[in-house]
Coordinates of C-alpha atoms and ligand atoms in Angstrom, one line a residue:
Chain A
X28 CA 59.8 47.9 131.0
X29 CA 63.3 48.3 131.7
X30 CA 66.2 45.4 131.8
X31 CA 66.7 44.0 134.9
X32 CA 70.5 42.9 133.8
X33 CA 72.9 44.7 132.2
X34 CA 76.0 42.6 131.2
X35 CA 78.6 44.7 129.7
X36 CA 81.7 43.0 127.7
X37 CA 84.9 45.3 128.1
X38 CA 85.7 47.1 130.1
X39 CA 87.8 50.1 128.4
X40 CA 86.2 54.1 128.0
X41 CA 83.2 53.0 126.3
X42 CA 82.0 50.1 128.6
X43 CA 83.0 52.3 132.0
X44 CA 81.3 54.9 130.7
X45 CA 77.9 52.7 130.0
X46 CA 78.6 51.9 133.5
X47 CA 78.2 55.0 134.9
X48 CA 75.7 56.4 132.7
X49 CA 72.9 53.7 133.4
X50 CA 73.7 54.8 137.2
X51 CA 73.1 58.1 136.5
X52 CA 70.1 57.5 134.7
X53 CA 68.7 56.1 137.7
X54 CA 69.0 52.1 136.1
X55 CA 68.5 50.4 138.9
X56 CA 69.2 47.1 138.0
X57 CA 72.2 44.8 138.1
X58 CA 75.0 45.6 135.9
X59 CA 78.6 43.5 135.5
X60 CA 81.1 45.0 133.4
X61 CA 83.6 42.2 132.1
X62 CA 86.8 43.3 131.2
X63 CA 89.9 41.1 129.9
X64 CA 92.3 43.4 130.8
X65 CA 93.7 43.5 134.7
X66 CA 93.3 46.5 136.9
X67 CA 90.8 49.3 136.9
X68 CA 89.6 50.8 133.6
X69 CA 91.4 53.4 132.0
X70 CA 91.9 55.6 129.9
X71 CA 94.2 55.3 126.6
X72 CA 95.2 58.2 125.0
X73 CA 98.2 59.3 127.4
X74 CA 99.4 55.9 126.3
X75 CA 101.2 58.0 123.2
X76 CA 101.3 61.1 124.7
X77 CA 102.2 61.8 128.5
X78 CA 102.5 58.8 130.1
X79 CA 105.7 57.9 128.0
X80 CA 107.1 60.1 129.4
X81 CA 106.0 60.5 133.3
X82 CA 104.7 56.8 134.0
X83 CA 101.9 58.1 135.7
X84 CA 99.5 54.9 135.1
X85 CA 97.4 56.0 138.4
X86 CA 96.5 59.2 136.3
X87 CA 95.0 56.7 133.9
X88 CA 92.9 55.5 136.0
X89 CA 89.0 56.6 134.3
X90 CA 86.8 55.4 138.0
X91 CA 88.7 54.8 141.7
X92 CA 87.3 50.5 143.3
X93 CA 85.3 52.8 144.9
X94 CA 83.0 53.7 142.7
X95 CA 81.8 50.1 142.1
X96 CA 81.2 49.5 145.3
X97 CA 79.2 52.9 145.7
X98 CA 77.5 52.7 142.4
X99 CA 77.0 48.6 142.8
X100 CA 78.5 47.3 139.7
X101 CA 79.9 44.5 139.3
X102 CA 83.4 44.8 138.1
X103 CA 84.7 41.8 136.6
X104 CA 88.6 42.3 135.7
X105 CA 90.8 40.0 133.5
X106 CA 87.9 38.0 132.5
X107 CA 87.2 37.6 128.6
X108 CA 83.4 36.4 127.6
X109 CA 84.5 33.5 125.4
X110 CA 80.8 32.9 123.8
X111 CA 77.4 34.9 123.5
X112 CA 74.3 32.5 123.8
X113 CA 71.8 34.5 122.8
X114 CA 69.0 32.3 122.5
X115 CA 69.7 31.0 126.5
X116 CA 70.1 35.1 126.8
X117 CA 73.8 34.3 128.6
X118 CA 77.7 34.4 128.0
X119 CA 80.3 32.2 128.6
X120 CA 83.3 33.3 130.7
X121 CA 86.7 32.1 130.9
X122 CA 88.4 32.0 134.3
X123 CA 89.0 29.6 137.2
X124 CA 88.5 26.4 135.7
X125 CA 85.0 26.3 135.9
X126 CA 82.4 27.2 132.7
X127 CA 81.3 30.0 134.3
X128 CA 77.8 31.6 132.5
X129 CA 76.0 35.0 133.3
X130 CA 72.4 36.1 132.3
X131 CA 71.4 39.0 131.1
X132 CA 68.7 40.8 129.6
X133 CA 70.8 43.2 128.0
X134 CA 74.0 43.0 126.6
X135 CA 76.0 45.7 125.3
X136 CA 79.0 45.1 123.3
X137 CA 82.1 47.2 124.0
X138 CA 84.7 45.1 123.0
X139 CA 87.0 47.8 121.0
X140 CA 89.9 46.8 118.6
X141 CA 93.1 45.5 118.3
X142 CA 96.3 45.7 116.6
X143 CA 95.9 44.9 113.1
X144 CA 99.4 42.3 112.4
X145 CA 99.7 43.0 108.8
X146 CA 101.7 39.6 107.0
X147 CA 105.2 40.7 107.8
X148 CA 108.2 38.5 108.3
X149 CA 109.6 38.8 111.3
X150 CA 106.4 40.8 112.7
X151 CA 106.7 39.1 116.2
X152 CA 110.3 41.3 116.7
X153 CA 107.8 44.3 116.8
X154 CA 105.6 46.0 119.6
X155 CA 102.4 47.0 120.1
X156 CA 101.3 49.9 121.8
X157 CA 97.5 49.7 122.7
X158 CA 97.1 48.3 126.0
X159 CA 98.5 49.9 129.1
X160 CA 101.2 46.5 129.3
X161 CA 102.6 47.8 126.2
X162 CA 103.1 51.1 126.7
X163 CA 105.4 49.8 130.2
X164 CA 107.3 48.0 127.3
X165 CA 107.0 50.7 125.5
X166 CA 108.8 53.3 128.3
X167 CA 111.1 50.9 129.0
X168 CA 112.8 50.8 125.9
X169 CA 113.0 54.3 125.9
X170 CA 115.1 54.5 128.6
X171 CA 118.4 53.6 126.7
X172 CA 119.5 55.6 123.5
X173 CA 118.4 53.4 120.2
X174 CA 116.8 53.6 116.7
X175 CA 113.9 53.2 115.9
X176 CA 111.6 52.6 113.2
X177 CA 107.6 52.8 113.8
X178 CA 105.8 51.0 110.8
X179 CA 102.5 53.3 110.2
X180 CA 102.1 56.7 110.3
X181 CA 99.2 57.1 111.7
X182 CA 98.4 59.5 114.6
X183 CA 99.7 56.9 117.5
X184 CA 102.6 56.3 115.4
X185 CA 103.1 59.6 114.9
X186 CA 102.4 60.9 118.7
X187 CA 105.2 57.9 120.0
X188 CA 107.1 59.3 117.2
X189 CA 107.0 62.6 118.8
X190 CA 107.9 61.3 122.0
X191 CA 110.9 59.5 121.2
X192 CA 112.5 62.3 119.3
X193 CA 112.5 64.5 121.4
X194 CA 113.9 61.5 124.2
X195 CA 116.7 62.0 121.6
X196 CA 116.3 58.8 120.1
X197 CA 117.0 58.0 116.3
X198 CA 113.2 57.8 114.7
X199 CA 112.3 56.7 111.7
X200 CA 108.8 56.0 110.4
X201 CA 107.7 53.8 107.3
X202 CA 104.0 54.3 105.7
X203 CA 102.9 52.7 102.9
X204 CA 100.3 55.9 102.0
X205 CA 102.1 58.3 100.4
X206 CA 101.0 60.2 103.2
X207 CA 100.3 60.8 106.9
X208 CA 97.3 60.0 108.6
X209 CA 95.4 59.7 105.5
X210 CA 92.6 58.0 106.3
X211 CA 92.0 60.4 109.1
X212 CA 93.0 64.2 107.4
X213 CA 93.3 66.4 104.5
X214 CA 96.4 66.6 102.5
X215 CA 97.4 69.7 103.5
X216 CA 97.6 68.7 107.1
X217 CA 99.4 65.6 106.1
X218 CA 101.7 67.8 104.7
X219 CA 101.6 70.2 107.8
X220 CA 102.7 67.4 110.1
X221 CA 105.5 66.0 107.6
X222 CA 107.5 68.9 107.5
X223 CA 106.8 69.5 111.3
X224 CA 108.2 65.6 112.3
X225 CA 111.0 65.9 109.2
X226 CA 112.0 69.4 110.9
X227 CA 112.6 68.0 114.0
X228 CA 114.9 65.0 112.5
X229 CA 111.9 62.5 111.9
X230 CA 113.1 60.4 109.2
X231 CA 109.7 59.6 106.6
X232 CA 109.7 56.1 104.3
X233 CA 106.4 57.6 102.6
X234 CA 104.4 55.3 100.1
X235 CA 107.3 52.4 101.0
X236 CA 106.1 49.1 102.8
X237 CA 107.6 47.5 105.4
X238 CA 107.8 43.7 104.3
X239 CA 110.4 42.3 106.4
X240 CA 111.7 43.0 110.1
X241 CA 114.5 41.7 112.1
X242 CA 117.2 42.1 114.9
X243 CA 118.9 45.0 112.7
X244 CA 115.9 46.5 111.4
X245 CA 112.6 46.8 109.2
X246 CA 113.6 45.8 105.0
X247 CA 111.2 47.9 102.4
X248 CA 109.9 47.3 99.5
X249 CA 112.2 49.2 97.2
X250 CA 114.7 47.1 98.7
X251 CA 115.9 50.0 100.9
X252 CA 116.7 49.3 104.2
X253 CA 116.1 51.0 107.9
X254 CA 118.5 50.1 111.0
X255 CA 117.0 49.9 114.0
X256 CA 117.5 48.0 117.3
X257 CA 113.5 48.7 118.2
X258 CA 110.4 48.9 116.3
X259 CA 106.9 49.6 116.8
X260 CA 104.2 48.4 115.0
X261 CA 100.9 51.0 114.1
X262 CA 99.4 50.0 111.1
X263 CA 96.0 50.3 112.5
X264 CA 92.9 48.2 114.1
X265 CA 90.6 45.4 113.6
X266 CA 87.5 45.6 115.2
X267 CA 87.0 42.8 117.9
X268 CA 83.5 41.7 116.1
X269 CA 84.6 37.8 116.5
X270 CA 82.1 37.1 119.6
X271 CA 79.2 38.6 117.5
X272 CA 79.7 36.8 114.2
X273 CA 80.1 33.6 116.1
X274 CA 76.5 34.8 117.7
X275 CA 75.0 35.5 114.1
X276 CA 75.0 39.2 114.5
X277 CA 74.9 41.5 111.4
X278 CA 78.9 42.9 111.1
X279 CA 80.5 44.7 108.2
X280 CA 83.4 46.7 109.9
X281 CA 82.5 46.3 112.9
X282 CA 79.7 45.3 114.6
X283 CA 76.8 46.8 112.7
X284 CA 74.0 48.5 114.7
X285 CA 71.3 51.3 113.6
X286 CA 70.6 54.7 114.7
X287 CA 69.8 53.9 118.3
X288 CA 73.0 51.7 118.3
X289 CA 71.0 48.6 118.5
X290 CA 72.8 45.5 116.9
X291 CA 70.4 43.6 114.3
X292 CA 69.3 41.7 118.2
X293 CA 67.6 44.0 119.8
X294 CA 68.7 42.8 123.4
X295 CA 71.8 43.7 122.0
X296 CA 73.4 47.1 121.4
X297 CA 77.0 47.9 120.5
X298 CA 79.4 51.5 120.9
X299 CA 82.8 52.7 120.5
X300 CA 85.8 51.0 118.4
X301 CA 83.7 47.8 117.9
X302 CA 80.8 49.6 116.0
X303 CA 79.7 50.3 113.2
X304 CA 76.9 52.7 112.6
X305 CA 75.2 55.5 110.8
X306 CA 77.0 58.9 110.3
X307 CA 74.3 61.1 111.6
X308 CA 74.9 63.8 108.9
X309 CA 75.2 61.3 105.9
X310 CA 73.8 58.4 107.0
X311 CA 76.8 56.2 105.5
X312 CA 77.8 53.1 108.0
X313 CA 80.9 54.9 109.6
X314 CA 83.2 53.2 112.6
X315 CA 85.1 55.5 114.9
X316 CA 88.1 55.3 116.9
X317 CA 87.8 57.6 119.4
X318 CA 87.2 58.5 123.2
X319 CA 84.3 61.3 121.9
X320 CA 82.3 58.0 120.1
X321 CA 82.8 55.4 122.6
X322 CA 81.6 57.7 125.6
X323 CA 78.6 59.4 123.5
X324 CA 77.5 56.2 122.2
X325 CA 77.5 54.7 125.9
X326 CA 75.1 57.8 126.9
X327 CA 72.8 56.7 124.3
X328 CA 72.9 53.6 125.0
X329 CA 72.4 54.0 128.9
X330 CA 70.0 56.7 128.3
X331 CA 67.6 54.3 126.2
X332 CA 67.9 50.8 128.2
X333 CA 67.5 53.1 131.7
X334 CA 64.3 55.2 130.3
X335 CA 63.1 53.1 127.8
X336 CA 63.8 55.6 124.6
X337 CA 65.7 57.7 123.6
X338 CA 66.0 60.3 120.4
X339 CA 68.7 58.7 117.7
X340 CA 72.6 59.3 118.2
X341 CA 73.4 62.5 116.6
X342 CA 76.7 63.5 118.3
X343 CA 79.4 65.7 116.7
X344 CA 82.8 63.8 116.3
X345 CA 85.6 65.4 117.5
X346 CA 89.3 63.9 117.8
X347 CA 92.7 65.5 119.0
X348 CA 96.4 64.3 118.4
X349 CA 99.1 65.8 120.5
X350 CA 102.5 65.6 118.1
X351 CA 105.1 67.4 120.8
X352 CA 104.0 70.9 120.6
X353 CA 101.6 70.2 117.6
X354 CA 97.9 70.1 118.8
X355 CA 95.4 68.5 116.0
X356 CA 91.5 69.2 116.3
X357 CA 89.7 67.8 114.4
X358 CA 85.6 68.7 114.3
X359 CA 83.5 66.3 112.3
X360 CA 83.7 63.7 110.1
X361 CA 84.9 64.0 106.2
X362 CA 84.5 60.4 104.8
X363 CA 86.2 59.2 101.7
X364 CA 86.3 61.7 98.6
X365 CA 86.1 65.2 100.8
X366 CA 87.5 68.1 99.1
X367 CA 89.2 70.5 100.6
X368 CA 89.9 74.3 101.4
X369 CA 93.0 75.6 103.3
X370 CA 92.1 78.5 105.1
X371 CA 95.3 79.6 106.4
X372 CA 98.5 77.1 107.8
X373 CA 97.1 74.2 109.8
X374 CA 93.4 75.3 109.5
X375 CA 91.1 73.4 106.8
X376 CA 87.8 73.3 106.0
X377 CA 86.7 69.5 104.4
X378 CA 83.2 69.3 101.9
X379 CA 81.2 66.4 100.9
X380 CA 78.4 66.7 98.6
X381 CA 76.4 68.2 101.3
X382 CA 78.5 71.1 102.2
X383 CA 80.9 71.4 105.2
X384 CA 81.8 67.8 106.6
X385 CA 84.7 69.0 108.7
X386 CA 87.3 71.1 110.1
X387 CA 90.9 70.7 110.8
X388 CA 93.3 73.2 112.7
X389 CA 96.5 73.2 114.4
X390 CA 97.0 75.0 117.6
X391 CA 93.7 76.4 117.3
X392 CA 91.2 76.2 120.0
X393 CA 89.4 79.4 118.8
X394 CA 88.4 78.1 116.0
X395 CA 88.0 74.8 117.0
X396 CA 85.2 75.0 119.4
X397 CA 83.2 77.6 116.6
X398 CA 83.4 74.7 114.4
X399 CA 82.0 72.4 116.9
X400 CA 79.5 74.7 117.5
X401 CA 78.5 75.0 113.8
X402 CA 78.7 71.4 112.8
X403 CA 76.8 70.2 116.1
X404 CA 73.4 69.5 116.4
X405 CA 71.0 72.7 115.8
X406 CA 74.3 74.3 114.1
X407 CA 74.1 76.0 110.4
X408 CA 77.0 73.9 109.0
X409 CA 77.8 77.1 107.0
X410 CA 81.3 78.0 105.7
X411 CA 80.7 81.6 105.5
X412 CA 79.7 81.5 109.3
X413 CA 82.7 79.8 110.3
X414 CA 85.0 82.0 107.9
X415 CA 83.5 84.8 109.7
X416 CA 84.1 83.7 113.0
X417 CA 87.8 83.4 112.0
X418 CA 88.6 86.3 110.9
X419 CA 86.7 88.0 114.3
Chain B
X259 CA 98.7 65.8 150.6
X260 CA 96.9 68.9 149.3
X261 CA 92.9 69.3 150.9
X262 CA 90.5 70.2 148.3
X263 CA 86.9 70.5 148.4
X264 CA 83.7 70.7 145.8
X265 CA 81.1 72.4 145.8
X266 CA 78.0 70.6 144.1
X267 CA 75.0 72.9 142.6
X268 CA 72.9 71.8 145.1
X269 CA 75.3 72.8 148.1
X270 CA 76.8 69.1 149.0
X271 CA 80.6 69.4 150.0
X272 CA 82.9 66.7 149.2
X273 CA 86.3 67.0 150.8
X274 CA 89.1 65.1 149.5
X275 CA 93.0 64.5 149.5
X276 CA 95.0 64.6 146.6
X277 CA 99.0 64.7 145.6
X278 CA 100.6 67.5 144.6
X279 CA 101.1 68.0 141.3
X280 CA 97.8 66.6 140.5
X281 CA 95.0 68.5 138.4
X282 CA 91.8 69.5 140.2
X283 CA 90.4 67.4 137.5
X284 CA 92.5 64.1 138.3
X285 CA 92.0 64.7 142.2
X286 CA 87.9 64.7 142.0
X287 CA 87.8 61.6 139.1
X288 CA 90.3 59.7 141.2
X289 CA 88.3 60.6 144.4
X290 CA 84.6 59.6 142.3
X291 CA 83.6 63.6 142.7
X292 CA 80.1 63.8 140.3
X293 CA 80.1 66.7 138.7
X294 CA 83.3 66.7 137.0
X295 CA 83.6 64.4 134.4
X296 CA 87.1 65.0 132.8
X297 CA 85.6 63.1 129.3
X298 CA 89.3 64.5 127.3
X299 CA 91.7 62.8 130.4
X300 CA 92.9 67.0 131.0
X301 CA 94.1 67.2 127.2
X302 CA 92.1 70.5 127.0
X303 CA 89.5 68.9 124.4
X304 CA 86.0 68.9 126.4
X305 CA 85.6 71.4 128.2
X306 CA 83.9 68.8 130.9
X307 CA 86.3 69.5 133.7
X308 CA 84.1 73.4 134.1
X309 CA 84.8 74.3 137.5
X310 CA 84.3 78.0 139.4
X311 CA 87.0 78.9 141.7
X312 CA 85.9 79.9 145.1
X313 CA 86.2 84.1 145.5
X314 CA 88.6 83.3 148.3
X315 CA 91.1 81.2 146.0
X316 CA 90.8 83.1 142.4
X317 CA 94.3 85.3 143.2
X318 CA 95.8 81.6 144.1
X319 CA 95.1 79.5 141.0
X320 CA 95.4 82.4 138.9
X321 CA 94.1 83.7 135.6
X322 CA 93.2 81.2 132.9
X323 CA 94.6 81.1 129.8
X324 CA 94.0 81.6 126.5
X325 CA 93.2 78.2 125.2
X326 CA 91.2 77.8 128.4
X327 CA 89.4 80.7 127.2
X328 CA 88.5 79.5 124.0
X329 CA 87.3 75.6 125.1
X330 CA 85.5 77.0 128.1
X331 CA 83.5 78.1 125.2
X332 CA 82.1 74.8 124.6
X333 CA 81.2 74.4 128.4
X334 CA 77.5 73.4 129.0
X335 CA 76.8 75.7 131.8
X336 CA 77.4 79.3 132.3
X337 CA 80.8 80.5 132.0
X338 CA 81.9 83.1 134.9
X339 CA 85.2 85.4 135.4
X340 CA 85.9 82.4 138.0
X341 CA 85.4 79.6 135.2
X342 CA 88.2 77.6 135.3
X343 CA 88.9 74.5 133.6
X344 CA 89.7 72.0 136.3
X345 CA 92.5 70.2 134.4
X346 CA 94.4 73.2 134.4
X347 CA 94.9 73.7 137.9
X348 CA 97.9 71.5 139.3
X349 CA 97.7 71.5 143.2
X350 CA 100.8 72.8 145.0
X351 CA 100.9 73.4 148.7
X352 CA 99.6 77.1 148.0
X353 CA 96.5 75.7 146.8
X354 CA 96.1 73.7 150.0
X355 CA 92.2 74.0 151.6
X356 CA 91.7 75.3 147.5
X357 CA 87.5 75.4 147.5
X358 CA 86.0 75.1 143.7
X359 CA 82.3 74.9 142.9
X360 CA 80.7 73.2 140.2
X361 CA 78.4 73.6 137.8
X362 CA 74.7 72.6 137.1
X363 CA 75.7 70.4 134.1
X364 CA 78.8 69.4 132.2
X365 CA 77.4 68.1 129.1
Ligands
FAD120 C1 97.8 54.7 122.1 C2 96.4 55.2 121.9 C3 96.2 56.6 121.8 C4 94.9 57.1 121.5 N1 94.8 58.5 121.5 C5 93.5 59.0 121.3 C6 93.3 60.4 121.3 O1 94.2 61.2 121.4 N2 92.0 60.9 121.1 C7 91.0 60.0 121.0 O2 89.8 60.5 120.9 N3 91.1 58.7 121.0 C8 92.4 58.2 121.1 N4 92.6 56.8 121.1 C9 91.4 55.9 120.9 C10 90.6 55.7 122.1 O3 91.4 55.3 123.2 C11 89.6 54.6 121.8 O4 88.8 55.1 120.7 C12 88.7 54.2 123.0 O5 89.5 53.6 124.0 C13 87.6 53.3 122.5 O6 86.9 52.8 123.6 P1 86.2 51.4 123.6 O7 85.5 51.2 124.9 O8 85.4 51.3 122.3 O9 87.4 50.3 123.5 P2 88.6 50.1 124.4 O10 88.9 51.3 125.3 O11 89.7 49.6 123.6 O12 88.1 48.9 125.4 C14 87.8 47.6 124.9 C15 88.1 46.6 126.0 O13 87.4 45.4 125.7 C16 88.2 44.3 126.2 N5 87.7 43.1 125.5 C17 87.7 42.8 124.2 N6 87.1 41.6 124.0 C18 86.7 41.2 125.2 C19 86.0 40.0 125.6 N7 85.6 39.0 124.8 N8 85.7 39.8 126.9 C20 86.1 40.8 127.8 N9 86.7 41.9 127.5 C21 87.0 42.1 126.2 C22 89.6 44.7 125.8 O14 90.5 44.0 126.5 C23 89.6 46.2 126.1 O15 90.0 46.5 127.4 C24 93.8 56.2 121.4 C25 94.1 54.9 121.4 C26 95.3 54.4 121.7 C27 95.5 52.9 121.8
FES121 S1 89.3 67.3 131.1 FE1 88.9 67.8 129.1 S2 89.2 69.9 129.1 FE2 89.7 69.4 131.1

């Protein structure tokens, strides 16, 4: 038998898109989506890309107020759920004074990440840029000329990078790796992307870390120093698993659920930013950040409470990164330790120990949506295929 | 305000009303149209947005282009000479009255 109530905690892509999904799966049932953030949910990618630059935050919006009235969810904005009672089978809200509690009889976790604040002196001069609020900030103080330093190159670091630039601001961008985005890509698209930003008057503080920030700017740890009158902070996530530990839920990094993204409480299930579950292909606990994970893991998730089962998550990652004119695509997933083969400029191939994990190309659709075709589900995974397919 | 209206695959019509400069993508999420779901927010990544341009319109919005071309191939229905990605159309007052149909499925 299906769950009468569906209580869903945040309200970002992932939780919407449960949201919706358990409509569409004919889930008949009650369902309140609790979100801390004000306003309707949306969508965060533009947030480094084109809304800092056209302020558009109505193109952001992911569902009109209209579709909770016509769908009948209950849309709970600027709420946080403070405490999970699982053996009551409730949370605790904050709001209005009152200790407000909801039952439910599922609960699905979609609670996402936040800015990891790394010990810095002087870390409170810095923004964030994750939440629509900052990125207003954020647009703000790009409206006057200035320096400015971004601590973490990563790809939101990277993509704001991007942005200012070619604003005509002074940009200069401190990593402590000594390269780009590499947690996230192979070295020779870290390398790709370095000479693209430094080309374009990018300065790059590789393997250096910021220790100290203040009015004039960020100190390093060679000593060196960077003048700016702004700087951003993008040193990556934490996972917001607190709600679960505190409920005695298994976590690791994130909250840990199994195959059909059920947390170690069955009533409970988990997706997106805040999870942490099985790579399909290698079975290794993996966490995503990305709008492909959070909206395929709601499906599954929607798909199994509304029906009653479901076949285990096998989704294809897939991630972009718009740096100015510089299009990333990313197909797959190479975890720690992948090798690598460059095809040609800005199009790489990535191996585990099980063959072809991953593929990386610039400006590349072509090839791009072969290699999601391949690495998908029912796909051969094989090299020479995909080699073939490029050179067609 | 530009008039635009879907076409679902089983016939219904939805009419709606969006700004100009706005994608045919943007104008049905923003309007709750099913049968677009615009998973990539119009950064050419999903090839969820599939949409057929009505016979009338195709000179209007024009050909697609090559990127198009190339995601459409990930589209989960069949893809037409009228397959357009909806993202990629921006309405302007030529487009005004613009009828697109949608596809079966989108994922
Ligand atoms: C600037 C930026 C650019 C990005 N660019 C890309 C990109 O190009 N491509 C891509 O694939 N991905 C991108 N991402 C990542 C993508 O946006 C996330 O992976 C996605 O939003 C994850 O969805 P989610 O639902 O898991 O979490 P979120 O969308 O982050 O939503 C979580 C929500 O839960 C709320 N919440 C947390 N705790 C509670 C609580 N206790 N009670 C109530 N509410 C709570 C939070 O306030 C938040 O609104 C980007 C992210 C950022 C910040
Ligand atoms: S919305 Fe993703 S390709 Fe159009």
């Amino acid at each position: 038998m299906s769950p009468e109530r569906v209580v869903i905690v945040g309200a970002g892509q992932g939780g919407l898109q449960a949201a919706i999904s358990l409509r569409q799966n004919g889930f008949d049932g009650a369902i309140t989506l609790i979100g801390a953030e004000p306003g309707l949910p949306y969508q965060r990618p533009p947030l480094s890309k084109a809304y800092l630059q056209d302020g558009k935050a109505e193109a952001l919006v992911l569902r009109p107020a209209s579709f909770f009235e016509s769908k009948q969810v209950e849309y709970l904005p600027g709420s946080s759920v403070l405490e999970i009672d699982r053996a009551a089978g409730e949370v605790r809200l904050d709001g209005a004074g009152a200790d407000r509690r909801l039952g439910y009889d599922h609960l699905i976790l979609a609670t996402g990440t936040r800015n990891l604040r790394p010990p810095i002196d002087g870390l409170e001069l810095a923004c964030d840029l994750r939440t629509l609020d900052d990125a207003a900030r954020l647009r703000e103080a790009l409206a006057g000329p200035r320096r400015i330093a971004v601590i973490g190159g990563g790809f939101i670091g990277l993509e704001f990078a991007a942005v200012a630039r070619k604003l005509g601001h002074e940009v200069s961008v401190i990593e402590a790796a000594p390269r780009l985005m590499a947690r996230a890509v192979s070295p020779a698209i870290s390398r790709h992307f370095e000479d693209w930003h430094r080309a374009r008057g990018v300065a790059l503080h590789l393997g250096r870390a910021a220790i100290g920030v203040d009015a004039t700017g960020v100190s390093l740890d060679d000593g060196a120093r960077v003048d700016a009158d702004f700087v951003l902070l993008a040193a990556g996530v934490r996972p917001n698993t607190e709600l679960a530990e505190a409920a005695g839920l298994e976590t690791g990094n994130g909250i840990s659920v199994d195959a059909q993204l059920q947390s170690s409480d069955p009533a409970i299930s988990a997706l997106g930013d805040c999870a942490c579950f099985p790579d399909p292909r290698s079975g290794a606990m993996v966490r995503l950040e990305s709008v492909q994970a959070a909206t395929d893991h709601a499906r599954l998730i929607a798909t199994r409470i509304a029906k009653g089962a479901c076949p285990d998550y096998q989704a294809l990652p897939w991630f972009w990164s718009d740096q100015g004119d510089q299009k990333l695509q990313i197909a797959g997933f190479a975890g720690p330790g992948a090798t690598e083969e460059v095809v040609s400029e800005g199009l790489v191939a990535r191996f585990d120990a099980a063959g072809l994990a991953a593929v990386e190309t610039v400006n590349n659709a072509r090839v791009h949506m072969k290699a999601r075709k391949l690495l998908g589900p029912g796909g051969s995974a094989d090299f020479a295929a995909l080699k073939e397919a490029i050179a067609a | 305000m530009i008039k635009v209206t879907y076409v679902a695959h089983d016939g219904t019509e939805t009419v709606i009303e969006a700004e100009e400069g706005t994608s045919v993508m943007q104008a049905a999420v923003s309007n709750d149209v099913e049968g677009i779901v615009g998973e990539c927010g119009g950064s050419m990544m999903c090839a969820t947005c599939h949409c057929y341009v009505d016979e009338a319109w195709e000179a209007k919005t024009g050909a697609r282009s090559d990127d198009e071309d190339e995601m459409l191939e990930g589209a989960a229905s069949e893809v037409t000479e009228r397959s357009r990605l909806s993202c990629q159309i921006k309405l302007d007052p030529s487009l005004d009255g613009l009828v697109v149909h949608l596809p079966e499925e989108q994922l």
